[in-house]
Tab-separated table of C-alpha atoms in Angstrom:
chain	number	residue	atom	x	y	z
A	1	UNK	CA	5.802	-7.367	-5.742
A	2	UNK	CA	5.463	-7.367	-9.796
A	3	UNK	CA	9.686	-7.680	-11.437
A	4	UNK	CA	10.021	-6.653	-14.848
A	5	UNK	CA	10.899	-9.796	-16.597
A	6	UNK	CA	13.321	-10.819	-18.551
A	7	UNK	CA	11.202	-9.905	-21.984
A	8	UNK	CA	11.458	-6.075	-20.851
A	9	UNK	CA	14.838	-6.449	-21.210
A	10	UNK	CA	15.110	-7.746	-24.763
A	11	UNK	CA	13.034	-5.543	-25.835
A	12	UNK	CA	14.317	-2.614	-24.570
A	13	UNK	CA	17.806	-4.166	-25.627
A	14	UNK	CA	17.120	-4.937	-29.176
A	15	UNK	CA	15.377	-1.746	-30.134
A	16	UNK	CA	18.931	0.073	-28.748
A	17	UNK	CA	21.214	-2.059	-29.894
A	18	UNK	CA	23.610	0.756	-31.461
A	19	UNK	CA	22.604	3.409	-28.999
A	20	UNK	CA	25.482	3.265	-26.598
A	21	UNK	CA	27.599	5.772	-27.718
A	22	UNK	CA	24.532	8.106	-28.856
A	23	UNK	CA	23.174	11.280	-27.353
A	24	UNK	CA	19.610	12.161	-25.931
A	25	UNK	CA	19.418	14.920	-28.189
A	26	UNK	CA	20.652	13.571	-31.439
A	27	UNK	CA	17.728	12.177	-33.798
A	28	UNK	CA	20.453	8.701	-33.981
A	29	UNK	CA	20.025	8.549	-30.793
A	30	UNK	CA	16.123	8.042	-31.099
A	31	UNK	CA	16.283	6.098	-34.434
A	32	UNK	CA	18.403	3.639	-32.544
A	33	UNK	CA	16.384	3.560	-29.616
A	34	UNK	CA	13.319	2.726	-31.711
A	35	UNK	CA	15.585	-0.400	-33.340
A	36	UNK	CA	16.462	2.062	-36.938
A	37	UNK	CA	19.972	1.449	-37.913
A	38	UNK	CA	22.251	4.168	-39.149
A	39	UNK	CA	22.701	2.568	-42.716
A	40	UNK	CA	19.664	2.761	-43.167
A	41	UNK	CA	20.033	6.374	-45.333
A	42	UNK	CA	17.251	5.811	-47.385
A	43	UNK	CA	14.880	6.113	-45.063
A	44	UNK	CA	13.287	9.544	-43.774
A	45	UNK	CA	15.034	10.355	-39.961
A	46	UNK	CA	12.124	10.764	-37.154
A	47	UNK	CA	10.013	13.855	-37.082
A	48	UNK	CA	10.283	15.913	-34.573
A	49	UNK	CA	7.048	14.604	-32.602
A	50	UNK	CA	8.489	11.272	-32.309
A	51	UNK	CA	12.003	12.164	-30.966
A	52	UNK	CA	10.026	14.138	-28.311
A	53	UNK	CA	7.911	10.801	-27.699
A	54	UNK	CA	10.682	9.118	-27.307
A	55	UNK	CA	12.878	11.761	-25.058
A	56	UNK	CA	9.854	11.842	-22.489
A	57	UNK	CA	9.870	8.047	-22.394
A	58	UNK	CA	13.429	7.783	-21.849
A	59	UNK	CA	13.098	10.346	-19.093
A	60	UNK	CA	10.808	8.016	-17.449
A	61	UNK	CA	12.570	4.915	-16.921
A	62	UNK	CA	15.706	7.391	-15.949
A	63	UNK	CA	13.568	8.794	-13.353
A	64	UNK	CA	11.741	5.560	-12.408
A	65	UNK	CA	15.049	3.437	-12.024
A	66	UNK	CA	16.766	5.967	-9.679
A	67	UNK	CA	13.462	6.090	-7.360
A	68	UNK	CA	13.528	2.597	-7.569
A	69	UNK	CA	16.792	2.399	-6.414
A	70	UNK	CA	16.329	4.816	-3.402
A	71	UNK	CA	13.377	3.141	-2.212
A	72	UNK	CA	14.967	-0.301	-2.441
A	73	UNK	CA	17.740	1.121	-0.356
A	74	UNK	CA	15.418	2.346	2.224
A	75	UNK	CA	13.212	-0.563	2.199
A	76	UNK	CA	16.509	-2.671	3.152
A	77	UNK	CA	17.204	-0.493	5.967
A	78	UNK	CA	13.960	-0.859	7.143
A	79	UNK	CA	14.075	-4.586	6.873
A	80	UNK	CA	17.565	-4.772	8.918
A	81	UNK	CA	15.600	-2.372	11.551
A	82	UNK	CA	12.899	-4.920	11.822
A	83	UNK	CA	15.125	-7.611	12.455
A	84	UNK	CA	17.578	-5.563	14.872
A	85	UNK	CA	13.850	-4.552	16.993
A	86	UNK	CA	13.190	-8.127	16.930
A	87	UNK	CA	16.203	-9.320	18.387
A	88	UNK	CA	17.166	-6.679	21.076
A	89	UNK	CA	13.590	-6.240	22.778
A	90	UNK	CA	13.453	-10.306	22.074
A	91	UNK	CA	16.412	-11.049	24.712
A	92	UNK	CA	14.968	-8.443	26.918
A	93	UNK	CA	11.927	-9.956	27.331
A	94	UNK	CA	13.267	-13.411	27.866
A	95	UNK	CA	15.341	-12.003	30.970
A	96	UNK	CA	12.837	-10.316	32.383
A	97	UNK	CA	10.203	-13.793	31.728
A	98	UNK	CA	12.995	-16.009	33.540
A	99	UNK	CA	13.051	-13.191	36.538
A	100	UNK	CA	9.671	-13.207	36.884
A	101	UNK	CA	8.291	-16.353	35.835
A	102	UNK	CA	5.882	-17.514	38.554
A	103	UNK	CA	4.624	-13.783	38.346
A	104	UNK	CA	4.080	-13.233	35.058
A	105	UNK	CA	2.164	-16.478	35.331
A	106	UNK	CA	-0.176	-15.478	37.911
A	107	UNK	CA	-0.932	-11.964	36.179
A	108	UNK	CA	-1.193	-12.847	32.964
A	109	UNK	CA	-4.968	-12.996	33.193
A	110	UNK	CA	-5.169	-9.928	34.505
A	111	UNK	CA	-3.254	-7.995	31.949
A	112	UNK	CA	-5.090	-10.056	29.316
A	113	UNK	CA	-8.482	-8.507	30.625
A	114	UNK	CA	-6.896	-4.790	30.560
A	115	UNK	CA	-6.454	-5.092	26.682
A	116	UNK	CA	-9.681	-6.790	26.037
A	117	UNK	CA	-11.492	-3.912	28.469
A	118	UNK	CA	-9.445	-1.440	25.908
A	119	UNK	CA	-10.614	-3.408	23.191
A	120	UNK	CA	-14.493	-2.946	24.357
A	121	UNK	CA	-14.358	0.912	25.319
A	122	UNK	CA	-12.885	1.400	21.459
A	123	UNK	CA	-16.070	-0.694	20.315
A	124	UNK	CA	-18.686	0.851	22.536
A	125	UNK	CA	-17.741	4.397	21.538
A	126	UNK	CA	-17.491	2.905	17.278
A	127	UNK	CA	-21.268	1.652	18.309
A	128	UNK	CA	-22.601	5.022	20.151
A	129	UNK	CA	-21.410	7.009	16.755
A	130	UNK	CA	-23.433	4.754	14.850
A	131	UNK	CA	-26.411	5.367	17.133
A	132	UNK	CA	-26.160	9.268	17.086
A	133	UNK	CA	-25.572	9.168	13.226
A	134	UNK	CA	-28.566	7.018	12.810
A	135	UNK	CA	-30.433	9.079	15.039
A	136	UNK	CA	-29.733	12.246	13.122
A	137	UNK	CA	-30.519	10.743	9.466
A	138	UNK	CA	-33.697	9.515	11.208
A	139	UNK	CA	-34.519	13.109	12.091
A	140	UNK	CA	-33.402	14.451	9.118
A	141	UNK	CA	-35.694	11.855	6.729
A	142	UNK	CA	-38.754	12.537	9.023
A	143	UNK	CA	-38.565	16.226	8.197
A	144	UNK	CA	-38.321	15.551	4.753
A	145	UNK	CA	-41.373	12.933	4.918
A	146	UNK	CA	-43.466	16.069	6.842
A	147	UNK	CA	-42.585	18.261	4.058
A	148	UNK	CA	-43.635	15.907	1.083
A	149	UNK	CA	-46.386	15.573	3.020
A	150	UNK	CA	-47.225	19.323	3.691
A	151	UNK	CA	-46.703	19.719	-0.302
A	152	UNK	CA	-48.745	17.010	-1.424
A	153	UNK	CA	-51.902	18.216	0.972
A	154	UNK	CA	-51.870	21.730	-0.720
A	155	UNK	CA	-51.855	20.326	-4.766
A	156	UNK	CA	-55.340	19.338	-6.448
A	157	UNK	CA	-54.045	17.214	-8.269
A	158	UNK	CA	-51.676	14.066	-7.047
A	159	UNK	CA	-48.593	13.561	-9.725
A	160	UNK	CA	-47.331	9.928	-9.107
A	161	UNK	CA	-43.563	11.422	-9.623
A	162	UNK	CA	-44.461	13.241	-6.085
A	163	UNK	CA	-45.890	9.801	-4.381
A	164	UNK	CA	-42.121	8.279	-5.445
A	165	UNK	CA	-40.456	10.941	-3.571
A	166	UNK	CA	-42.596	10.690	-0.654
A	167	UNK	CA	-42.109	6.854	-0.377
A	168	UNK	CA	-38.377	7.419	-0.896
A	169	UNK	CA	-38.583	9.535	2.500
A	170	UNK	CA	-40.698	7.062	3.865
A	171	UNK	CA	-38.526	4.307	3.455
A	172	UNK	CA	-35.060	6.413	4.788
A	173	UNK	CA	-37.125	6.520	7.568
A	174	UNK	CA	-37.914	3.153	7.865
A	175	UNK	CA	-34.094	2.120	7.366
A	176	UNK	CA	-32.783	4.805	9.576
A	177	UNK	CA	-35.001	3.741	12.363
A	178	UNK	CA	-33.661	0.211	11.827
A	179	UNK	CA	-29.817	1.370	12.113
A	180	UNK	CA	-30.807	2.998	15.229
A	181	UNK	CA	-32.264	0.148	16.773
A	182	UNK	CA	-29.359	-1.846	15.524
A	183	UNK	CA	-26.615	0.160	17.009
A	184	UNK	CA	-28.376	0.873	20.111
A	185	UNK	CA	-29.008	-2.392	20.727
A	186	UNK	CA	-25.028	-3.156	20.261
A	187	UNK	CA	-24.276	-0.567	22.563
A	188	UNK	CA	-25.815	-2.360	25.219
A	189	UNK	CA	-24.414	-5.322	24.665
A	190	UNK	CA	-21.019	-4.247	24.722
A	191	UNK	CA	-21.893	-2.065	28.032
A	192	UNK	CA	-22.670	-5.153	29.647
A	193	UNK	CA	-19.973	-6.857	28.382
A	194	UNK	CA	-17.531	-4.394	29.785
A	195	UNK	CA	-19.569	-3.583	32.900
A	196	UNK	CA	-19.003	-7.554	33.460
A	197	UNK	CA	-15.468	-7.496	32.685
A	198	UNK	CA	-15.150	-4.203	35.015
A	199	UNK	CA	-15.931	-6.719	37.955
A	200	UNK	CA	-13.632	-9.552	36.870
A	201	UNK	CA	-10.785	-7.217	36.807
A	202	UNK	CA	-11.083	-5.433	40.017
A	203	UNK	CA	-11.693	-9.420	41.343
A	204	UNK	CA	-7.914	-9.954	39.720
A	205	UNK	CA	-6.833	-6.824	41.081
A	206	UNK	CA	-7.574	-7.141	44.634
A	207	UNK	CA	-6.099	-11.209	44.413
A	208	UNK	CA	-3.095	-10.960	42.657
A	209	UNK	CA	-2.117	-7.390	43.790
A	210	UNK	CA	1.492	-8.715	44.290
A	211	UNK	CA	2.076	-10.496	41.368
A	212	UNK	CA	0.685	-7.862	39.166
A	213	UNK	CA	2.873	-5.296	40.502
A	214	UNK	CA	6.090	-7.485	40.032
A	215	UNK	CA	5.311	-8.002	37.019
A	216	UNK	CA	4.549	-4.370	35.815
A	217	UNK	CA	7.738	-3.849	34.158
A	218	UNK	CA	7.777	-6.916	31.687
A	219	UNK	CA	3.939	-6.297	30.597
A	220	UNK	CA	5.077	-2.855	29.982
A	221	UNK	CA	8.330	-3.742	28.032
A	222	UNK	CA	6.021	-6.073	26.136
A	223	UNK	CA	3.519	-3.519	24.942
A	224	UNK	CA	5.773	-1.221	24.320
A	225	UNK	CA	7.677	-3.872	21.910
A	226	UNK	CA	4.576	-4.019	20.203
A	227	UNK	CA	3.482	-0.605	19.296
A	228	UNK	CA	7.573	-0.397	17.612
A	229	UNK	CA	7.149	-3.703	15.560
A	230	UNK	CA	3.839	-2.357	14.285
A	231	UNK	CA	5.563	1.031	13.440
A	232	UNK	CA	8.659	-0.256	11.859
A	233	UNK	CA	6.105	-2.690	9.747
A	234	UNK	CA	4.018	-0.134	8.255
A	235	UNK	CA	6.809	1.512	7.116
A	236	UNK	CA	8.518	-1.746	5.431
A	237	UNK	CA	5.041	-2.070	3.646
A	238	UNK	CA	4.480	1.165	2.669
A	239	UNK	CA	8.232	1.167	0.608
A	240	UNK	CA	7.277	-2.090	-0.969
A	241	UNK	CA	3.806	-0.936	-1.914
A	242	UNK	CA	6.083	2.644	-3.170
A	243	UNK	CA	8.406	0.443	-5.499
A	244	UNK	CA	5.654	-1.709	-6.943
A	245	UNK	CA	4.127	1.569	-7.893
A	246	UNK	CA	7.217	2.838	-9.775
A	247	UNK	CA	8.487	-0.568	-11.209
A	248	UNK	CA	4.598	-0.196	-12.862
A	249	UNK	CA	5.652	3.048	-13.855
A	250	UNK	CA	8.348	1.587	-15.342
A	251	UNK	CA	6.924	-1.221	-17.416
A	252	UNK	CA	4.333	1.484	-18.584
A	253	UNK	CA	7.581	3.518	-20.102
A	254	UNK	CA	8.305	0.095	-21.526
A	255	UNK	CA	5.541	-0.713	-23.230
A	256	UNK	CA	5.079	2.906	-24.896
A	257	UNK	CA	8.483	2.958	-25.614
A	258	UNK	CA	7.596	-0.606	-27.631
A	259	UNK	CA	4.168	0.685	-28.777
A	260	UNK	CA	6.248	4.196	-30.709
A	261	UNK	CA	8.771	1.659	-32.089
A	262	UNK	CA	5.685	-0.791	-33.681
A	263	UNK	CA	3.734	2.299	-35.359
A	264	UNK	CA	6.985	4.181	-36.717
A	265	UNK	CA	7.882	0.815	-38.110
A	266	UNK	CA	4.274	0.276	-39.921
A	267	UNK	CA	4.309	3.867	-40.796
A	268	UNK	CA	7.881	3.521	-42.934
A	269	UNK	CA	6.765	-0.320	-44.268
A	270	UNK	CA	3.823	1.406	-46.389
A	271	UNK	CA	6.094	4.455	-47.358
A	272	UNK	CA	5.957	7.860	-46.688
A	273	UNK	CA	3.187	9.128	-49.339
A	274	UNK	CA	0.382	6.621	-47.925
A	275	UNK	CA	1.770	6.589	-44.383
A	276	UNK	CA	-0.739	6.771	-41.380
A	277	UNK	CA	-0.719	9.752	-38.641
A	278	UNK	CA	1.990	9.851	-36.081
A	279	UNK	CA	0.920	7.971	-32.994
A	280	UNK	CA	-1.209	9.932	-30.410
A	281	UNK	CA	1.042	11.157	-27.578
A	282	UNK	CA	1.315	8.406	-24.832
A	283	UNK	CA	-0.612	9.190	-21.632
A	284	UNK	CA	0.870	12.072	-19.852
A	285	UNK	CA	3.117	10.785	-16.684
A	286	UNK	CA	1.536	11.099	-13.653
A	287	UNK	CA	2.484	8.967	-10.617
A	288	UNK	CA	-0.452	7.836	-8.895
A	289	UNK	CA	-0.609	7.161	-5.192
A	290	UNK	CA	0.554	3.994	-4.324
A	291	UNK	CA	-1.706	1.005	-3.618
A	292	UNK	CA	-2.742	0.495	0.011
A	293	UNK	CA	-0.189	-1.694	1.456
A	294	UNK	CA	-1.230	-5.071	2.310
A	295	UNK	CA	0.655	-7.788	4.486
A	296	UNK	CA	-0.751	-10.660	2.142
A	297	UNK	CA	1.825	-13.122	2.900
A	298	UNK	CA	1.929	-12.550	6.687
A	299	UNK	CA	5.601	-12.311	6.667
A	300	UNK	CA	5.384	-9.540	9.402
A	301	UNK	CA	2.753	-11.247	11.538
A	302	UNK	CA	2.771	-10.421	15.352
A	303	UNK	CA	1.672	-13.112	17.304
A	304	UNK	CA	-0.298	-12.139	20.333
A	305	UNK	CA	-1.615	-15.151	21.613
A	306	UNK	CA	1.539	-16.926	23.478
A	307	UNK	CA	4.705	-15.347	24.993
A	308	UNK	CA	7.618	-17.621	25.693
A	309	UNK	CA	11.025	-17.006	24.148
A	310	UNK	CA	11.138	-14.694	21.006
A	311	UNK	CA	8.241	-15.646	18.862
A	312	UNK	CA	5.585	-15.999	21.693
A	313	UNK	CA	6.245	-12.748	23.294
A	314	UNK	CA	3.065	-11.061	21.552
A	315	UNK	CA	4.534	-9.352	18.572
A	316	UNK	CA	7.423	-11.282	16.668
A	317	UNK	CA	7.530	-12.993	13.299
A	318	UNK	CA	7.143	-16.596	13.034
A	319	UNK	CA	10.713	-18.864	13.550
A	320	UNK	CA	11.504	-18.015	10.083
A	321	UNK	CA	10.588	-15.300	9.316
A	322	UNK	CA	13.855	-13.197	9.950
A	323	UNK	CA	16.341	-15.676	9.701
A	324	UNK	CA	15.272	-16.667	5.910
A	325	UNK	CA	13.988	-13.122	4.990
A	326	UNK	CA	12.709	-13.302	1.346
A	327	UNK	CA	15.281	-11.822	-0.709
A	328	UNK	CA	13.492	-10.446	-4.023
A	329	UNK	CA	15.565	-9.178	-6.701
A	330	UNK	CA	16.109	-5.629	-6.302
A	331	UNK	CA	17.893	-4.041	-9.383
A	332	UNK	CA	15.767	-3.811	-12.651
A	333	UNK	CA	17.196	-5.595	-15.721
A	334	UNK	CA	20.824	-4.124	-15.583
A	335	UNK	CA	20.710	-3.740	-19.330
A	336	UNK	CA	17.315	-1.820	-20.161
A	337	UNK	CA	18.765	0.397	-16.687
A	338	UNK	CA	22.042	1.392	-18.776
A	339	UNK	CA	21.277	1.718	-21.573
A	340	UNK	CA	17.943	4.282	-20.636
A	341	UNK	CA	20.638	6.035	-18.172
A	342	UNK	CA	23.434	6.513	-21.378
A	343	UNK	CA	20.740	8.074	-23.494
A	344	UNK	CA	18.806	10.390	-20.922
A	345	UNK	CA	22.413	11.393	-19.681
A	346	UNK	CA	24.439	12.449	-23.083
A	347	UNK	CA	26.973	9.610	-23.055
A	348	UNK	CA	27.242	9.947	-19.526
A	349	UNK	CA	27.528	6.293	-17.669
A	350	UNK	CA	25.758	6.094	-14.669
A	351	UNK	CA	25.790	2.205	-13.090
A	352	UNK	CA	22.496	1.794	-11.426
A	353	UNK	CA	22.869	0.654	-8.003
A	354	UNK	CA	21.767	-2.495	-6.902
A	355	UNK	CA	20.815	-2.839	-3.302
A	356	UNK	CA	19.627	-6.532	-2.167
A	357	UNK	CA	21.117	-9.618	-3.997
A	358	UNK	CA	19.481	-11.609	-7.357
């Protein structure tokens, strides 16, 4: 997740250095802001156009800190959720693993083939929509081809723009066929794959009828645990992929806020009678959606492959993973937070809340 470093800060800081007793709506407030002192009388107090510049940017960090600071609240519940799921349905499974043992040892295969038979339905029916789609753009592109064709047959004269076209068709056709045969062929495959696995399972079934049905309960438990890590997961990554969005947000106020302060700056160095246009309005705010959520550093991983104890029993994190939970900073830079909050609010002091530990 990006921070805002410590340079946002001193920036922010020494451009509004005698801002803290300053109101939103005062043009002080925006010459201090910008890094203007008061004594300096000589020089020409911001235009209109800048002071709204400024206001807007203001408004943004005051909006993108408290956002930030709901989220980050959130996204800490979520992470204490994840580790209460973990440990509750963790101890349950190892009670019912001890009770069942011999069992769950003898069934295991079994069960194992029930989620790799789900596993093959979901990919035939993936490979028989690829096989009708293909089939219908094959269709479709040998129609087309018949009415090139049919066009071509009543001209006199033969353009060369028309022979493009009709090879075009031709070769849709060519590479629909192709995806057909493709996916049909798949299809097969993964018929007889499951047609196979079909056998071995009612073969399991009808041998370890016993010990599957003793065992029911802590399969069940244990898919079931599962399907809530994976929930509670996607949440925890869709509020970190949320805050990175609006901590971006917030270095963009930054960095405009910087950019206004730089041209205002040049504009007063070469005096007012040679001075250059105001600065074009910063792009207009508008929060995009956040980037897909990714779990790059596998830090929620869900281990299928063993089951013993907590971290084998298909879906926990790795031995470490919840005990030494990576604590990221989650407060902004307290000062650039405070002082944004005094000027947006009149003199009113807000403390921003800070929700995980530096």
């Amino acid at each position: 997740m990006p921070e805002l470093d410590a340079g946002d800060d001193a920036r922010i800081l020494g451009m509004g250095g005698s801002a803290k007793a300053l109101s939103i709506h005062s043009d002080s407030c925006a010459d201090s802001v910008l890094g203007f002192s008061e004594l300096e009388d000589d020089e020409p107090p911001l235009d209109q156009k800048h002071l709204n510049l400024v206001h807007e940017e203001l408004e943004k960090l005051n909006i993108a800190t408290d956002v930030i600071n709901k989220l980050e609240v959130q996204l800490d519940g979520a992470r204490a959720c994840f580790r209460e799921i973990q440990a509750s349905w963790s101890e349950k499974l190892k009670e019912l693993s001890k009770k069942y043992s011999s069992a769950i040892a003898k069934a295991r295969p079994y069960y194992e083939a029930k989620v790799q038979e789900r596993k093959l339905r979901d990919e035939s029916q993936r490979a028989a929509i690829r096989f009708e789609r293909a089939t219908s753009l094959l269709a479709v592109a040998k129609q087309q081809v018949a009415l090139t064709q049919d066009s071509l047959n009543r001209q006199t004269t033969v353009h060369p723009e028309c022979l493009e076209v009709l090879n075009h068709h031709i070769q849709r056709v060519n590479e629909a066929e192709e995806e057909r045969l493709a996916s049909g062929d798949e299809h097969r495959a993964i018929s007889e794959r499951l047609m196979a696995l079909a056998d071995q399972i009612r073969k399991m079934e009808k041998d370890q009828r016993s010990s599957i049905k003793k065992s029911r309960t802590y399969f069940d438990q244990r898919l079931e645990f599962t399907r809530v890590l994976e929930r509670q997961k996607e949440l925890i990554l869709r509020l970190e992929a949320e805050v990175r969005q609006k901590k971006c947000d917030y270095t963009t106020s930054l960095r405009n806020l910087e950019r206004i302060s730089d041209s205002i700056h040049e504009q007063r160095s070469i005096g007012g009678g040679s001075a250059r246009d105001p600065p074009a309005n910063p792009p207009p705010y508008q929060p995009t959606a956040p980037p897909p959520y990714e779990d790059d550093d596998g830090r929620y991983a869900i281990n299928h492959e063993t089951d013993e104890v907590i971290g084998p029993v298909l879906c926990l994190m790795r031995a470490n993973g919840c005990a030494d939970w990576p604590q990221r900073p989650a407060g902004l830079g307290s000062g650039v937070i405070l002082l944004a909050q005094q000027l947006i609010g009149g003199g009113e002091r807000r403390e921003p809340e800070t929700t995980s530990s530096q």
